Amino acid sequence: STSLFCIYNFILLSLVFLKQGSINFLIPIFFLANVIQILLLSKNNNFEKYVNIYFISFFLIQFIFCILQYTYLTYGFGLKSNVDYEGMIAGTFGNSNDLATILVLFSIFLFINEDLNKKNRSILFFLTLILLLMAVSRFALLVFLIGIFIFYKGKILSKILFIFGSFGILYFIFSVIENYKSIGLEAVDRIVIRLKTIQDVVTDSGVSGDYSIDLRLNSYLYFLKNFQNIGFGTLQYGDYQNFGRYFNGSKDLIFKNPHSLIIEMAYWQGYLGLIFLSFMFFMWVGKSKQIFKILFIIIMISFIPSSVVMNLIFWEASFLLIFYARKIDEKEYKMNINVR
C-alpha cells in the first residue's frame, strides 16, 4: 500500500544516512532500486496520493525539528542541532543548505499540486518561507523567488507586481537589520548577519566582499575557462584536485564539493557524464513545459549545497516531482482529447 511504501522508504533512507560511512556501496544500489520503485508506482492510480503524503509528511517533520531547534538555541529547551555551525537550524539535515534545497522543491510541489485547496496551500507556502528564512540560504531564497515567478499561474502584470512587492519587502527587511544590534540569540543573530551580507553585496562591496559568493563564482568561471580539459573526469567521486592546479582559492573545498551538479558530473565523469545527464534531462522533458521548468529549478538548486550527487532525499524528491508533473500532463491531455 501507499502508506507501507512511505514507511519502507523512510526506514531505508534513515539506515543509509545513519551508517553511510560503513555502507557506501549500498547507496547506488538503493538509488537504482528507488528509481525503479518510483517508476512502477507512477503507473498506480494512487501515485498522486503517495506524492502528497511524501512531501507534506516530510515538510511537517522538518518544520517540527526546526521549531524545536530554534527553541533550543533561544530558550534552552527543544532539540539540539547536529551541525557544526553556530546558530544554524537545519532540521534533520547536517547543513541548512541541504534543508533549503528540499524546501525549494517542496514550494514547486505546492504550485503544481491540484489536490490541496487554496487555503491549505497558502498556509504551507507561508510556512515554507518561514523555514527558508530560518535556514537563511541566500541562493535558496533567490531560487524560491524565481520559482514563484515561473510557476505562478497569473497574468504577467501580477508577476511584475509580485517582483516589485518582493523588492519592497526586501527593502523593509534591510532597513530593519541596518540598525540591528545583537540580542544574544544565536539563531536570530545568524539570520540577520546572513541577510545583511545580501545587502552588503548589492549596495556596497559587491560579490568580492563575501568570501563564499566570491569563491563560488570564481570556481564557476574557472570551470568554463578550463572546460576543454575535462576529458573523462577523475572517475573518483569527491576527489577532483587534478582540475584545480591553477585555481586561486580554497582548492580543498571547491574541488571536493563543487557546489553544482553539472560541474561535479563534469569533474567526476567527464564529457560522458555530461552527455548522460543531458540525455536523461531531455528524455524526461519531452514536450512538457512543466517538466522543463522543474528541471531548470533542480539545476539551479544544485548550486545551493556542497553536493547533491549522493543526497538521496534530493534525488527521490526530484524524481517524484517530475513523475508527478508528468501525471498532471497526462490528465490534461486526456481532458483535452475528451473535449474534442
Coordinates of C-alpha atoms in Angstrom, one line a residue:
S1 CA 0.0 0.0 0.0
T2 CA 1.0 3.7 -0.3
S3 CA 1.5 4.1 3.5
L4 CA 3.7 1.0 3.8
F5 CA 5.8 2.2 0.8
C6 CA 6.3 5.6 2.6
I7 CA 7.4 3.8 5.8
Y8 CA 9.7 1.5 3.9
N9 CA 11.4 4.4 2.1
F10 CA 11.8 6.4 5.3
I11 CA 13.4 3.4 7.1
L12 CA 15.8 2.7 4.3
L13 CA 16.8 6.3 3.9
S14 CA 17.4 6.6 7.7
L15 CA 19.6 3.5 7.7
V16 CA 21.7 4.7 4.8
F17 CA 22.3 8.1 6.4
L18 CA 22.9 6.8 9.9
K19 CA 25.5 4.3 8.7
Q20 CA 26.6 6.0 5.4
G21 CA 30.3 5.7 6.3
S22 CA 30.2 1.9 6.5
I23 CA 27.7 1.0 3.7
N24 CA 28.6 3.4 1.0
F25 CA 28.4 0.5 -1.5
L26 CA 24.7 0.3 -0.8
I27 CA 24.0 3.9 -1.9
P28 CA 24.0 3.3 -5.7
I29 CA 22.0 0.0 -5.2
F30 CA 19.4 1.8 -3.1
F31 CA 19.3 4.7 -5.6
L32 CA 18.6 2.4 -8.5
A33 CA 16.0 0.4 -6.6
N34 CA 14.3 3.6 -5.5
V35 CA 14.0 4.9 -9.1
I36 CA 12.6 1.6 -10.3
Q37 CA 10.0 1.7 -7.5
I38 CA 9.0 5.3 -8.3
L39 CA 8.6 4.2 -12.0
L40 CA 6.4 1.3 -11.0
L41 CA 4.4 3.4 -8.5
S42 CA 3.8 6.1 -11.1
K43 CA 1.7 3.6 -13.0
N44 CA -0.5 3.2 -10.0
N45 CA -3.8 5.2 -9.6
N46 CA -2.7 6.2 -6.0
F47 CA 0.6 7.8 -7.2
E48 CA -0.6 11.4 -6.6
K49 CA -1.8 10.3 -3.1
Y50 CA 1.7 8.9 -2.3
V51 CA 3.4 12.1 -3.5
N52 CA 1.1 14.2 -1.4
I53 CA 1.9 12.1 1.7
Y54 CA 5.6 12.1 1.0
F55 CA 6.1 15.8 0.6
I56 CA 3.6 17.0 3.2
S57 CA 4.9 14.5 5.8
F58 CA 8.5 15.4 5.1
F59 CA 7.7 19.1 5.4
L60 CA 5.9 18.7 8.7
I61 CA 8.8 16.7 10.2
Q62 CA 11.3 19.4 9.1
F63 CA 9.0 22.1 10.5
I64 CA 8.8 20.4 13.9
F65 CA 12.5 19.8 14.0
C66 CA 13.3 23.4 13.0
I67 CA 11.0 24.9 15.6
L68 CA 12.4 22.7 18.3
Q69 CA 16.0 23.6 17.3
Y70 CA 15.1 27.3 17.4
T71 CA 13.6 26.9 20.9
Y72 CA 16.8 25.1 22.0
L73 CA 19.0 27.9 20.7
T74 CA 16.8 30.6 22.0
Y75 CA 15.3 29.3 25.3
G76 CA 17.5 26.2 26.1
F77 CA 14.8 23.5 25.6
G78 CA 13.9 21.5 22.5
L79 CA 16.3 19.7 20.1
K80 CA 20.0 20.4 19.7
S81 CA 21.0 20.7 16.0
N82 CA 23.6 18.2 14.8
V83 CA 25.6 20.8 12.8
D84 CA 29.0 22.3 13.4
Y85 CA 28.0 25.9 12.7
E86 CA 26.9 28.2 15.5
G87 CA 23.2 29.1 15.4
M88 CA 22.4 27.0 12.4
I89 CA 19.0 25.5 12.0
A90 CA 19.0 22.5 9.6
G91 CA 16.0 20.3 10.5
T92 CA 17.1 16.6 10.1
F93 CA 19.9 17.5 7.8
G94 CA 23.6 18.1 8.6
N95 CA 23.6 21.5 6.9
S96 CA 20.9 24.2 6.4
N97 CA 21.7 24.4 2.7
D98 CA 20.6 20.8 2.3
L99 CA 17.3 21.7 4.0
A100 CA 16.8 24.8 1.9
T101 CA 17.3 22.7 -1.3
I102 CA 14.4 20.4 -0.5
L103 CA 12.2 23.3 0.7
V104 CA 12.5 24.9 -2.7
L105 CA 11.4 21.6 -4.3
F106 CA 8.5 21.5 -1.8
S107 CA 7.4 25.0 -2.9
I108 CA 7.3 23.9 -6.5
F109 CA 5.2 20.9 -5.4
L110 CA 2.8 23.3 -3.8
F111 CA 2.5 25.3 -7.0
I112 CA 1.7 22.3 -9.3
N113 CA -0.4 20.5 -6.8
E114 CA -4.0 20.0 -7.8
D115 CA -5.3 18.2 -4.7
L116 CA -4.7 20.8 -2.0
N117 CA -7.3 23.6 -1.6
K118 CA -6.1 27.2 -1.8
K119 CA -6.2 27.8 1.9
N120 CA -4.0 24.8 2.8
R121 CA -1.7 25.6 0.0
S122 CA -1.2 29.2 1.1
I123 CA -0.6 28.1 4.8
L124 CA 2.0 25.6 3.7
F125 CA 3.6 28.1 1.3
F126 CA 3.9 30.7 4.1
L127 CA 5.4 28.1 6.5
T128 CA 7.9 27.1 3.8
L129 CA 9.0 30.7 3.5
I130 CA 9.5 30.9 7.3
L131 CA 11.7 27.7 7.2
L132 CA 13.7 29.2 4.3
L133 CA 14.3 32.3 6.4
M134 CA 15.4 30.1 9.3
A135 CA 17.7 28.1 7.1
V136 CA 18.8 31.5 5.6
S137 CA 20.4 30.1 2.5
R138 CA 20.8 33.2 0.3
F139 CA 20.8 31.5 -3.0
A140 CA 17.8 29.3 -2.0
L141 CA 15.8 32.5 -1.3
L142 CA 16.7 33.8 -4.8
V143 CA 15.6 30.5 -6.5
F144 CA 12.5 30.5 -4.4
L145 CA 11.5 33.9 -5.8
I146 CA 12.4 32.7 -9.4
G147 CA 10.3 29.6 -8.8
I148 CA 7.3 31.7 -7.8
F149 CA 7.7 33.9 -10.9
I150 CA 8.0 30.8 -13.2
F151 CA 5.2 28.7 -11.7
Y152 CA 2.7 31.3 -10.6
K153 CA -0.3 30.9 -12.8
G154 CA -1.2 34.5 -13.0
K155 CA -1.1 37.2 -15.7
I156 CA 2.2 38.9 -16.5
L157 CA 1.0 42.1 -14.7
S158 CA 0.6 40.1 -11.5
K159 CA 4.1 38.7 -11.8
I160 CA 5.5 42.2 -12.3
L161 CA 3.6 43.4 -9.2
F162 CA 4.9 40.4 -7.3
I163 CA 8.5 41.3 -8.2
F164 CA 8.1 44.9 -7.1
G165 CA 6.4 43.7 -3.9
S166 CA 9.3 41.3 -3.2
F167 CA 11.8 44.1 -3.6
G168 CA 9.7 46.3 -1.3
I169 CA 9.7 43.6 1.4
L170 CA 13.4 43.2 1.0
Y171 CA 13.9 46.9 1.3
F172 CA 11.9 46.9 4.5
I173 CA 13.9 43.9 5.9
F174 CA 17.2 45.6 5.0
S175 CA 16.1 48.8 6.7
V176 CA 15.3 46.9 9.9
I177 CA 18.6 45.0 10.0
E178 CA 20.7 48.1 9.2
N179 CA 20.4 49.2 12.8
Y180 CA 20.2 45.7 14.3
K181 CA 22.2 45.1 17.5
S182 CA 22.8 41.6 18.8
I183 CA 20.3 40.5 21.4
G184 CA 22.3 37.4 22.3
L185 CA 20.2 34.9 20.4
E186 CA 22.4 32.7 18.2
A187 CA 19.7 31.7 15.7
V188 CA 18.4 35.3 15.3
D189 CA 21.9 36.7 15.0
R190 CA 22.9 34.3 12.3
I191 CA 19.8 35.0 10.2
V192 CA 20.3 38.8 10.5
I193 CA 24.0 38.5 9.7
R194 CA 23.4 36.3 6.6
L195 CA 20.7 38.6 5.3
K196 CA 22.9 41.6 5.9
T197 CA 25.5 40.1 3.6
I198 CA 23.0 40.3 0.8
Q199 CA 22.6 44.0 1.4
D200 CA 26.3 44.5 1.5
V201 CA 26.8 42.6 -1.8
V202 CA 24.1 44.6 -3.5
T203 CA 24.8 48.1 -2.1
D204 CA 28.4 48.2 -1.0
S205 CA 31.2 45.7 -1.5
G206 CA 29.9 43.6 -4.5
V207 CA 30.4 39.8 -4.7
S208 CA 34.1 40.3 -3.7
G209 CA 33.0 41.4 -0.3
D210 CA 31.6 38.0 0.6
Y211 CA 34.1 35.1 0.7
S212 CA 31.6 32.3 0.0
I213 CA 29.9 34.0 -3.0
D214 CA 33.3 35.2 -4.4
L215 CA 34.8 31.7 -4.1
R216 CA 31.9 30.0 -5.8
L217 CA 31.7 32.5 -8.7
N218 CA 35.5 32.2 -9.3
S219 CA 35.2 28.4 -9.3
Y220 CA 32.4 28.5 -11.9
L221 CA 34.4 30.9 -14.2
Y222 CA 37.4 28.7 -13.7
F223 CA 35.3 25.7 -14.9
L224 CA 34.2 27.5 -18.0
K225 CA 37.7 28.6 -18.9
N226 CA 39.0 25.0 -18.5
F227 CA 36.1 23.1 -19.9
Q228 CA 38.2 21.8 -22.8
N229 CA 40.4 20.0 -20.3
I230 CA 37.6 17.9 -18.7
G231 CA 38.3 14.7 -20.7
F232 CA 36.9 11.6 -18.9
G233 CA 37.0 13.2 -15.5
T234 CA 38.8 11.8 -12.4
L235 CA 36.3 8.8 -12.1
Q236 CA 36.8 9.3 -8.3
Y237 CA 33.9 10.7 -6.5
G238 CA 34.8 13.7 -4.3
D239 CA 38.3 13.9 -5.5
Y240 CA 38.7 16.5 -8.3
Q241 CA 42.0 18.1 -7.2
N242 CA 43.6 17.4 -10.6
F243 CA 41.4 20.0 -12.1
G244 CA 42.3 22.7 -9.5
R245 CA 46.1 23.1 -10.2
Y246 CA 45.8 26.7 -11.4
F247 CA 42.8 27.8 -9.3
N248 CA 43.4 30.7 -6.9
G249 CA 41.3 29.8 -3.9
S250 CA 40.3 27.1 -1.5
K251 CA 41.1 24.0 -3.6
D252 CA 40.3 21.5 -0.8
L253 CA 36.7 22.9 -0.6
I254 CA 35.8 23.6 -4.2
F255 CA 37.4 20.5 -5.8
K256 CA 35.9 18.2 -3.3
N257 CA 32.4 19.8 -3.3
P258 CA 32.0 21.9 -6.5
H259 CA 28.5 23.2 -5.4
S260 CA 27.0 22.4 -8.8
L261 CA 25.5 19.2 -10.2
I262 CA 26.7 19.9 -13.7
I263 CA 30.3 20.9 -12.7
E264 CA 30.6 17.9 -10.4
M265 CA 29.4 15.5 -13.1
A266 CA 32.0 17.0 -15.4
Y267 CA 34.8 16.7 -12.9
W268 CA 33.7 13.2 -11.9
Q269 CA 32.6 11.5 -15.1
G270 CA 33.9 14.0 -17.7
Y271 CA 32.2 14.6 -21.1
L272 CA 30.5 11.2 -20.9
G273 CA 28.9 12.1 -17.6
L274 CA 27.6 15.4 -19.1
I275 CA 26.2 13.6 -22.1
F276 CA 24.4 11.1 -19.9
L277 CA 23.0 13.9 -17.7
S278 CA 21.8 15.8 -20.8
F279 CA 20.2 12.7 -22.3
M280 CA 18.4 12.0 -19.0
F281 CA 17.1 15.5 -18.8
F282 CA 16.0 15.6 -22.5
M283 CA 14.3 12.2 -22.1
W284 CA 12.3 13.5 -19.1
V285 CA 11.3 16.8 -20.6
G286 CA 9.8 15.5 -23.9
K287 CA 7.3 18.1 -24.9
S288 CA 6.4 19.1 -21.3
K289 CA 7.0 22.8 -20.5
Q290 CA 6.1 22.0 -16.8
I291 CA 8.9 19.4 -16.5
F292 CA 11.3 21.7 -18.3
K293 CA 10.7 24.4 -15.7
I294 CA 11.1 21.8 -12.9
L295 CA 14.4 20.6 -14.3
F296 CA 15.6 24.2 -14.5
I297 CA 14.9 24.7 -10.8
I298 CA 16.6 21.4 -10.0
I299 CA 19.7 22.5 -11.8
M300 CA 19.6 25.9 -10.0
I301 CA 19.2 24.4 -6.5
S302 CA 22.1 22.1 -7.1
F303 CA 24.2 25.3 -6.6
I304 CA 23.0 25.6 -3.0
P305 CA 24.6 22.7 -1.1
S306 CA 28.1 21.3 -1.3
S307 CA 27.0 18.4 -3.4
V308 CA 23.7 16.7 -4.4
V309 CA 25.2 13.7 -6.1
M310 CA 24.9 11.4 -3.0
N311 CA 21.9 13.2 -1.5
L312 CA 19.3 10.5 -1.8
I313 CA 16.5 12.6 -0.5
F314 CA 17.2 15.3 -3.1
W315 CA 17.0 12.7 -5.9
E316 CA 13.9 11.0 -4.6
A317 CA 12.1 14.3 -4.2
S318 CA 13.2 15.4 -7.6
F319 CA 12.1 12.2 -9.3
L320 CA 8.7 12.2 -7.5
L321 CA 8.2 15.8 -8.6
I322 CA 9.0 15.1 -12.2
F323 CA 6.7 12.0 -12.4
Y324 CA 4.0 13.9 -10.5
A325 CA 4.2 16.7 -13.2
R326 CA 4.0 14.0 -15.9
K327 CA 0.9 12.6 -14.3
I328 CA -0.7 16.0 -14.4
D329 CA 0.3 16.5 -18.1
E330 CA -1.3 13.1 -18.9
K331 CA -4.6 14.1 -17.2
E332 CA -4.7 17.4 -19.0
Y333 CA -4.0 15.6 -22.3
K334 CA -6.9 13.2 -21.7
M335 CA -9.2 16.0 -20.8
N336 CA -8.3 17.9 -24.0
I337 CA -9.0 14.7 -26.0
N338 CA -12.4 14.2 -24.3
V339 CA -13.3 17.8 -25.0
R340 CA -12.6 17.4 -28.7

